[in-house]
GROMACS .gro file of N, CA and C in nm:
model
  282
    1MET      N    1   0.186  -1.775  -2.021
    1MET     CA    2   0.147  -1.647  -2.077
    1MET      C    3   0.131  -1.659  -2.228
    2ARG      N    4   0.046  -1.573  -2.279
    2ARG     CA    5   0.023  -1.566  -2.424
    2ARG      C    6   0.062  -1.429  -2.475
    3PRO      N    7   0.094  -1.420  -2.603
    3PRO     CA    8   0.123  -1.288  -2.660
    3PRO      C    9   0.006  -1.193  -2.635
    4GLY      N   10   0.038  -1.072  -2.595
    4GLY     CA   11  -0.066  -0.973  -2.568
    4GLY      C   12  -0.115  -0.971  -2.425
    5ASP      N   13  -0.076  -1.072  -2.344
    5ASP     CA   14  -0.116  -1.072  -2.203
    5ASP      C   15  -0.056  -0.951  -2.133
    6ILE      N   16  -0.131  -0.894  -2.041
    6ILE     CA   17  -0.083  -0.781  -1.963
    6ILE      C   18  -0.025  -0.835  -1.833
    7VAL      N   19   0.097  -0.798  -1.801
    7VAL     CA   20   0.159  -0.837  -1.675
    7VAL      C   21   0.149  -0.719  -1.580
    8VAL      N   22   0.091  -0.744  -1.463
    8VAL     CA   23   0.075  -0.641  -1.362
    8VAL      C   24   0.153  -0.683  -1.238
    9VAL      N   25   0.245  -0.599  -1.197
    9VAL     CA   26   0.320  -0.626  -1.074
    9VAL      C   27   0.256  -0.543  -0.964
   10LYS      N   28   0.193  -0.614  -0.871
   10LYS     CA   29   0.126  -0.546  -0.760
   10LYS      C   30   0.227  -0.515  -0.649
   11ARG      N   31   0.213  -0.396  -0.595
   11ARG     CA   32   0.296  -0.357  -0.481
   11ARG      C   33   0.210  -0.328  -0.359
   12THR      N   34   0.078  -0.336  -0.381
   12THR     CA   35  -0.019  -0.317  -0.273
   12THR      C   36  -0.122  -0.429  -0.286
   13VAL      N   37  -0.226  -0.423  -0.207
   13VAL     CA   38  -0.327  -0.529  -0.207
   13VAL      C   39  -0.401  -0.539  -0.339
   14GLY      N   40  -0.441  -0.427  -0.396
   14GLY     CA   41  -0.520  -0.427  -0.518
   14GLY      C   42  -0.436  -0.421  -0.644
   15ALA      N   43  -0.497  -0.459  -0.755
   15ALA     CA   44  -0.425  -0.464  -0.883
   15ALA      C   45  -0.423  -0.331  -0.958
   16PHE      N   46  -0.501  -0.233  -0.915
   16PHE     CA   47  -0.507  -0.108  -0.989
   16PHE      C   48  -0.410  -0.001  -0.939
   17HIS      N   49  -0.385   0.003  -0.810
   17HIS     CA   50  -0.304   0.112  -0.753
   17HIS      C   51  -0.160   0.108  -0.803
   18ASP      N   52  -0.121   0.215  -0.874
   18ASP     CA   53   0.018   0.236  -0.916
   18ASP      C   54   0.074   0.121  -1.001
   19THR      N   55  -0.012   0.059  -1.084
   19THR     CA   56   0.034  -0.051  -1.169
   19THR      C   57   0.021  -0.022  -1.317
   20GLY      N   58  -0.056   0.079  -1.354
   20GLY     CA   59  -0.079   0.106  -1.495
   20GLY      C   60  -0.188   0.017  -1.556
   21LEU      N   61  -0.251  -0.065  -1.475
   21LEU     CA   62  -0.352  -0.157  -1.527
   21LEU      C   63  -0.467  -0.082  -1.594
   22ASP      N   64  -0.516   0.022  -1.530
   22ASP     CA   65  -0.628   0.097  -1.589
   22ASP      C   66  -0.590   0.149  -1.727
   23ASP      N   67  -0.473   0.207  -1.742
   23ASP     CA   68  -0.429   0.258  -1.873
   23ASP      C   69  -0.420   0.146  -1.977
   24GLN      N   70  -0.365   0.032  -1.938
   24GLN     CA   71  -0.353  -0.082  -2.030
   24GLN      C   72  -0.490  -0.130  -2.077
   25LEU      N   73  -0.585  -0.140  -1.984
   25LEU     CA   74  -0.718  -0.187  -2.020
   25LEU      C   75  -0.791  -0.086  -2.109
   26ARG      N   76  -0.780   0.041  -2.076
   26ARG     CA   77  -0.848   0.144  -2.155
   26ARG      C   78  -0.793   0.151  -2.298
   27ARG      N   79  -0.662   0.136  -2.313
   27ARG     CA   80  -0.601   0.135  -2.448
   27ARG      C   81  -0.658   0.025  -2.534
   28ARG      N   82  -0.699  -0.083  -2.469
   28ARG     CA   83  -0.752  -0.199  -2.542
   28ARG      C   84  -0.904  -0.198  -2.551
   29GLY      N   85  -0.967  -0.094  -2.498
   29GLY     CA   86  -1.111  -0.083  -2.504
   29GLY      C   87  -1.186  -0.179  -2.413
   30VAL      N   88  -1.120  -0.224  -2.310
   30VAL     CA   89  -1.183  -0.319  -2.217
   30VAL      C   90  -1.285  -0.245  -2.131
   31ALA      N   91  -1.404  -0.303  -2.120
   31ALA     CA   92  -1.511  -0.243  -2.040
   31ALA      C   93  -1.548  -0.326  -1.919
   32SER      N   94  -1.504  -0.452  -1.916
   32SER     CA   95  -1.538  -0.538  -1.802
   32SER      C   96  -1.417  -0.621  -1.763
   33VAL      N   97  -1.413  -0.659  -1.636
   33VAL     CA   98  -1.307  -0.744  -1.584
   33VAL      C   99  -1.368  -0.864  -1.513
   34VAL      N  100  -1.300  -0.976  -1.520
   34VAL     CA  101  -1.340  -1.099  -1.453
   34VAL      C  102  -1.234  -1.127  -1.348
   35LEU      N  103  -1.276  -1.137  -1.222
   35LEU     CA  104  -1.181  -1.150  -1.112
   35LEU      C  105  -1.185  -1.286  -1.047
   36ALA      N  106  -1.068  -1.334  -1.010
   36ALA     CA  107  -1.048  -1.457  -0.934
   36ALA      C  108  -0.917  -1.439  -0.859
   37GLY      N  109  -0.883  -1.528  -0.770
   37GLY     CA  110  -0.752  -1.521  -0.706
   37GLY      C  111  -0.757  -1.529  -0.556
   38LEU      N  112  -0.647  -1.484  -0.496
   38LEU     CA  113  -0.630  -1.488  -0.352
   38LEU      C  114  -0.608  -1.348  -0.302
   39VAL      N  115  -0.645  -1.313  -0.197
   39VAL     CA  116  -0.738  -1.362  -0.098
   39VAL      C  117  -0.871  -1.292  -0.120
   40THR      N  118  -0.981  -1.363  -0.112
   40THR     CA  119  -1.113  -1.309  -0.145
   40THR      C  120  -1.137  -1.174  -0.079
   41THR      N  121  -1.111  -1.167   0.052
   41THR     CA  122  -1.144  -1.045   0.128
   41THR      C  123  -1.036  -0.938   0.120
   42MET      N  124  -0.930  -0.965   0.050
   42MET     CA  125  -0.823  -0.866   0.040
   42MET      C  126  -0.796  -0.831  -0.106
   43GLY      N  127  -0.712  -0.906  -0.173
   43GLY     CA  128  -0.673  -0.873  -0.309
   43GLY      C  129  -0.790  -0.867  -0.406
   44VAL      N  130  -0.877  -0.967  -0.401
   44VAL     CA  131  -0.990  -0.971  -0.494
   44VAL      C  132  -1.086  -0.856  -0.464
   45GLU      N  133  -1.121  -0.839  -0.337
   45GLU     CA  134  -1.215  -0.732  -0.302
   45GLU      C  135  -1.158  -0.594  -0.330
   46SER      N  136  -1.032  -0.572  -0.297
   46SER     CA  137  -0.970  -0.443  -0.322
   46SER      C  138  -0.967  -0.412  -0.472
   47THR      N  139  -0.932  -0.510  -0.551
   47THR     CA  140  -0.929  -0.492  -0.696
   47THR      C  141  -1.069  -0.467  -0.750
   48ALA      N  142  -1.168  -0.537  -0.697
   48ALA     CA  143  -1.307  -0.518  -0.741
   48ALA      C  144  -1.356  -0.377  -0.711
   49ARG      N  145  -1.326  -0.328  -0.593
   49ARG     CA  146  -1.369  -0.193  -0.557
   49ARG      C  147  -1.304  -0.089  -0.648
   50ALA      N  148  -1.176  -0.106  -0.675
   50ALA     CA  149  -1.107  -0.013  -0.764
   50ALA      C  150  -1.160  -0.023  -0.906
   51ALA      N  151  -1.186  -0.144  -0.952
   51ALA     CA  152  -1.240  -0.162  -1.087
   51ALA      C  153  -1.375  -0.092  -1.098
   52SER      N  154  -1.457  -0.107  -0.998
   52SER     CA  155  -1.586  -0.039  -0.997
   52SER      C  156  -1.569   0.113  -0.995
   53ASP      N  157  -1.477   0.160  -0.913
   53ASP     CA  158  -1.449   0.305  -0.908
   53ASP      C  159  -1.403   0.359  -1.042
   54HIS      N  160  -1.332   0.276  -1.119
   54HIS     CA  161  -1.283   0.316  -1.251
   54HIS      C  162  -1.389   0.298  -1.360
   55GLY      N  163  -1.505   0.247  -1.324
   55GLY     CA  164  -1.614   0.234  -1.420
   55GLY      C  165  -1.623   0.104  -1.496
   56TYR      N  166  -1.548   0.002  -1.455
   56TYR     CA  167  -1.554  -0.127  -1.522
   56TYR      C  168  -1.673  -0.209  -1.471
   57GLU      N  169  -1.730  -0.289  -1.559
   57GLU     CA  170  -1.825  -0.391  -1.516
   57GLU      C  171  -1.740  -0.503  -1.456
   58VAL      N  172  -1.788  -0.560  -1.345
   58VAL     CA  173  -1.709  -0.658  -1.272
   58VAL      C  174  -1.784  -0.791  -1.264
   59GLU      N  175  -1.711  -0.899  -1.291
   59GLU     CA  176  -1.762  -1.034  -1.271
   59GLU      C  177  -1.665  -1.107  -1.178
   60PHE      N  178  -1.720  -1.195  -1.097
   60PHE     CA  179  -1.641  -1.271  -1.000
   60PHE      C  180  -1.656  -1.420  -1.027
   61VAL      N  181  -1.545  -1.493  -1.026
   61VAL     CA  182  -1.548  -1.638  -1.041
   61VAL      C  183  -1.529  -1.695  -0.901
   62ALA      N  184  -1.641  -1.719  -0.834
   62ALA     CA  185  -1.641  -1.753  -0.691
   62ALA      C  186  -1.563  -1.880  -0.659
   63ASP      N  187  -1.568  -1.979  -0.746
   63ASP     CA  188  -1.497  -2.104  -0.717
   63ASP      C  189  -1.353  -2.104  -0.766
   64ALA      N  190  -1.304  -1.986  -0.807
   64ALA     CA  191  -1.164  -1.972  -0.847
   64ALA      C  192  -1.095  -1.870  -0.758
   65MET      N  193  -1.142  -1.862  -0.633
   65MET     CA  194  -1.081  -1.775  -0.534
   65MET      C  195  -1.095  -1.840  -0.398
   66SER      N  196  -1.017  -1.793  -0.304
   66SER     CA  197  -1.022  -1.848  -0.169
   66SER      C  198  -0.985  -1.740  -0.069
   67GLY      N  199  -1.034  -1.757   0.052
   67GLY     CA  200  -1.006  -1.660   0.157
   67GLY      C  201  -0.926  -1.722   0.270
   68PHE      N  202  -0.899  -1.642   0.372
   68PHE     CA  203  -0.830  -1.694   0.490
   68PHE      C  204  -0.915  -1.798   0.560
   69THR      N  205  -1.047  -1.774   0.563
   69THR     CA  206  -1.140  -1.871   0.621
   69THR      C  207  -1.258  -1.888   0.527
   70ALA      N  208  -1.324  -2.001   0.537
   70ALA     CA  209  -1.442  -2.026   0.454
   70ALA      C  210  -1.552  -1.926   0.485
   71ASP      N  211  -1.569  -1.892   0.612
   71ASP     CA  212  -1.673  -1.796   0.651
   71ASP      C  213  -1.651  -1.659   0.588
   72GLU      N  214  -1.527  -1.610   0.591
   72GLU     CA  215  -1.496  -1.481   0.530
   72GLU      C  216  -1.521  -1.484   0.379
   73HIS      N  217  -1.475  -1.590   0.316
   73HIS     CA  218  -1.494  -1.605   0.172
   73HIS      C  219  -1.643  -1.606   0.138
   74ASP      N  220  -1.718  -1.692   0.206
   74ASP     CA  221  -1.861  -1.706   0.177
   74ASP      C  222  -1.936  -1.575   0.198
   75PHE      N  223  -1.907  -1.505   0.308
   75PHE     CA  224  -1.974  -1.378   0.334
   75PHE      C  225  -1.947  -1.278   0.222
   76THR      N  226  -1.823  -1.267   0.182
   76THR     CA  227  -1.785  -1.171   0.078
   76THR      C  228  -1.850  -1.205  -0.055
   77VAL      N  229  -1.846  -1.333  -0.092
   77VAL     CA  230  -1.905  -1.376  -0.219
   77VAL      C  231  -2.056  -1.357  -0.220
   78GLU      N  232  -2.120  -1.387  -0.107
   78GLU     CA  233  -2.267  -1.381  -0.101
   78GLU      C  234  -2.321  -1.241  -0.072
   79ARG      N  235  -2.249  -1.160   0.005
   79ARG     CA  236  -2.304  -1.032   0.049
   79ARG      C  237  -2.239  -0.909  -0.012
   80ILE      N  238  -2.109  -0.913  -0.034
   80ILE     CA  239  -2.036  -0.795  -0.082
   80ILE      C  240  -2.027  -0.793  -0.235
   81PHE      N  241  -1.979  -0.900  -0.295
   81PHE     CA  242  -1.956  -0.901  -0.439
   81PHE      C  243  -2.081  -0.872  -0.522
   82PRO      N  244  -2.199  -0.921  -0.485
   82PRO     CA  245  -2.318  -0.889  -0.567
   82PRO      C  246  -2.346  -0.738  -0.575
   83ARG      N  247  -2.294  -0.661  -0.485
   83ARG     CA  248  -2.313  -0.516  -0.490
   83ARG      C  249  -2.225  -0.451  -0.597
   84PHE      N  250  -2.122  -0.523  -0.640
   84PHE     CA  251  -2.028  -0.470  -0.738
   84PHE      C  252  -2.042  -0.534  -0.876
   85GLY      N  253  -2.101  -0.652  -0.883
   85GLY     CA  254  -2.113  -0.717  -1.012
   85GLY      C  255  -2.174  -0.854  -1.003
   86GLU      N  256  -2.157  -0.929  -1.109
   86GLU     CA  257  -2.215  -1.063  -1.122
   86GLU      C  258  -2.122  -1.167  -1.062
   87VAL      N  259  -2.177  -1.256  -0.979
   87VAL     CA  260  -2.100  -1.366  -0.921
   87VAL      C  261  -2.131  -1.493  -0.999
   88ARG      N  262  -2.028  -1.557  -1.048
   88ARG     CA  263  -2.043  -1.677  -1.131
   88ARG      C  264  -1.948  -1.786  -1.081
   89ASN      N  265  -1.947  -1.897  -1.152
   89ASN     CA  266  -1.853  -2.005  -1.128
   89ASN      C  267  -1.776  -2.033  -1.257
   90ALA      N  268  -1.665  -2.103  -1.244
   90ALA     CA  269  -1.580  -2.130  -1.361
   90ALA      C  270  -1.656  -2.199  -1.473
   91ALA      N  271  -1.748  -2.288  -1.439
   91ALA     CA  272  -1.825  -2.360  -1.541
   91ALA      C  273  -1.907  -2.265  -1.630
   92ASP      N  274  -1.939  -2.147  -1.579
   92ASP     CA  275  -2.014  -2.049  -1.657
   92ASP      C  276  -1.933  -1.995  -1.776
   93TYR      N  277  -1.803  -2.015  -1.774
   93TYR     CA  278  -1.716  -1.962  -1.879
   93TYR      C  279  -1.673  -2.070  -1.980
   94GLU      N  280  -1.725  -2.189  -1.966
   94GLU     CA  281  -1.685  -2.297  -2.058
   94GLU      C  282  -1.764  -2.291  -2.186
   0.00000   0.00000   0.00000
């Protein structure tokens, strides 16, 4: 961790519900979020939907997440995520 990092303790699948994340991001003037993690079809997708509902621009780092199965992951990355934001790979951030 670095100074200024926001720590979010999730108690549900998504990172926004009952965590204060939205308030923390708004205080800092954040307008977009970059998502990665586990599980593509659960935590990442739930967080993406909530981020979109809250008005954030969403980016996905497809090769920095994984699903229960490759088929589920691929379907979500190729068909669902583009409806919410830009799908990229980690190399795009170097």
